[in-house]
DNA sequence: AGTTATAATTAAAGCGGTTTAATTTGTCAA
DNA sequence: TTGACAAATTAAACCGCTTTAATTATAACT
């Protein structure tokens, strides 16, 4: 319609080779007239580049909304800026079968890169060792434990937990319990390690009677605090490994007539927007989730751009979380 | 490698035409040996069918996690079952510019269908009237107000709100305030209408001093209840248009030394998993969000399969929400 | 005007599948 | 042995784009 060949149209649109001003104009008007929209599948086929990033997360069932949503926001913004579309994949179990089904699908779609953001559970990243990397697009892990052989963006959970516990110690707490997430999650483990580390620094009790495992959900926070109180009547502070479980702990405190912070200090993890509307407002650890998502995309983009040829060595990005102090942990009331 | 032509491989894999058992075997082993993975872009190009569903949501910033996450879960499961991958798109403003940019991207990717799940704001669906439907893949709207000309899956917000308010009336409340969402959201409007309807049925006050607008976030629930209490000292119940704002209202009640439910009944909307760990546990309206997502996919799938030719008339699916009673609304304590 | 260099364009091949129409192979009856 | 018919296979075209190599148009210099 513009009286030129498809090759010229291609050049006009991608700008890879110069096109005469006159033809350029004719092409643009023709495009507008026809409502033409380039077919990205065809373009991808020809370019061997889909401009699609695959993001793999655990099914957003009843837990972990906050983390995934925030990270996804960060991912999306950056991906959009760099011209990628994002394809979402869900994995529920750690069954290798399901993992490989997902990987196959990603491979079949010829995604340019993968952000693997499944919360890590003991051994559910082992498959990485079994694959030939050249069979798959570049892979960046989000929120998993750093490994020098892999590209990883993570938050320093241990440091965050230490921050929380050290703060409570400073506020005068001496018997500090912890409500962890499921024992096999990496994030649980490192938050537990942070709790332990901070207590050891201060020569305080880290006995197992101070540890109870939750499942991230509020109800397990309720039960968790009950158990802790039974085991340790002298308990004077609790670190809940996420805000939702902290909410459950607050529930139990109310039910037992315990005042937070007068009788018990409490700190959570995540710093969800609701935390400041808990009663009392909850001190929590803020993670740069949005930022971590963004970094993961940048990282992946670099690897993709550099081409698989020049072997770029994997990098580790560790973000430091931050303590947000609110009333639940302030012995001296404000 | 299997000594057959690509055409035969195609037939073997898709099963569209019969292939001799012997060749079939040879093909399978060759595939296993080579680690072959069909290129879905090429397949899509040839078939004019991408097997991709585009899901458009508002950026999961600080609000609305719960709704989007649940719906996405439903969408994902069903999409997976039917062999679709899902591509995620984010729209933030209601600027037509951004909307059309998104639509163009979807069109360029040749998605088979679109689930438009942007929370509806006054007029931000008007673009639908301006487009030629045949330019775009089939479109289903999720959580927007029904329109006979469009394919829509929605939850009956008005009925849900009425349920909540009627329940409080039954519990003896006579002066029932409401904390709404932003005034321009369709969901706010219909929940407000439900509140009004239930009160009118019972001949109770619906004056504007009983209405205050929030923004879905907890903090606005705090402020909201403050305002209501100032305007109406006789207030004896509140309907918060989501659980998060209800949490804020609880905060204010605690701060003012008011007991829920003794001094004030409270009902929320969403029935988030945390609601039962609020103090007191929150009565709320449960929406079948996961189910609505699933239905949207089914609906779209049907339209896609039927081919654009036989014009399938758009259907409306309205789901009824459900009242979940907990202590926050029980005058007679349990 | 005649070369030559340069810029713009195009024809054709290729990306990796599917599909149609034609061909080969195999079976069986005459 | 031949011919007819069905089943399996394949060659080649096509999906819509990019790109290389070749070609044509344009400008610049003797």
CSV table of N, CA, C and O in Angstrom, one decimal, chain B residues 5 13 61 73 137 219:
chain,number,residue,atom,x,y,z
B,5,UNK,N,10.2,-36.8,7.5
B,5,UNK,CA,10.1,-35.4,7.2
B,5,UNK,C,9.5,-34.6,8.4
B,5,UNK,O,8.9,-35.2,9.2
B,13,UNK,N,3.3,-35.4,16.5
B,13,UNK,CA,3.1,-34.7,17.8
B,13,UNK,C,1.7,-34.2,18.0
B,13,UNK,O,1.2,-34.1,19.1
B,61,UNK,N,-0.1,-2.2,43.5
B,61,UNK,CA,0.7,-1.3,44.4
B,61,UNK,C,0.3,-1.7,45.8
B,61,UNK,O,0.5,-2.8,46.2
B,73,UNK,N,-5.3,-16.6,40.8
B,73,UNK,CA,-5.1,-18.1,41.1
B,73,UNK,C,-6.2,-18.8,40.3
B,73,UNK,O,-5.8,-19.9,39.7
B,137,UNK,N,-8.7,-9.5,20.0
B,137,UNK,CA,-9.1,-10.8,20.4
B,137,UNK,C,-10.3,-10.7,21.3
B,137,UNK,O,-10.6,-9.6,21.9
B,219,UNK,N,-5.4,2.8,56.8
B,219,UNK,CA,-5.4,4.1,57.5
B,219,UNK,C,-6.7,4.9,57.3
B,219,UNK,O,-7.1,5.6,58.1
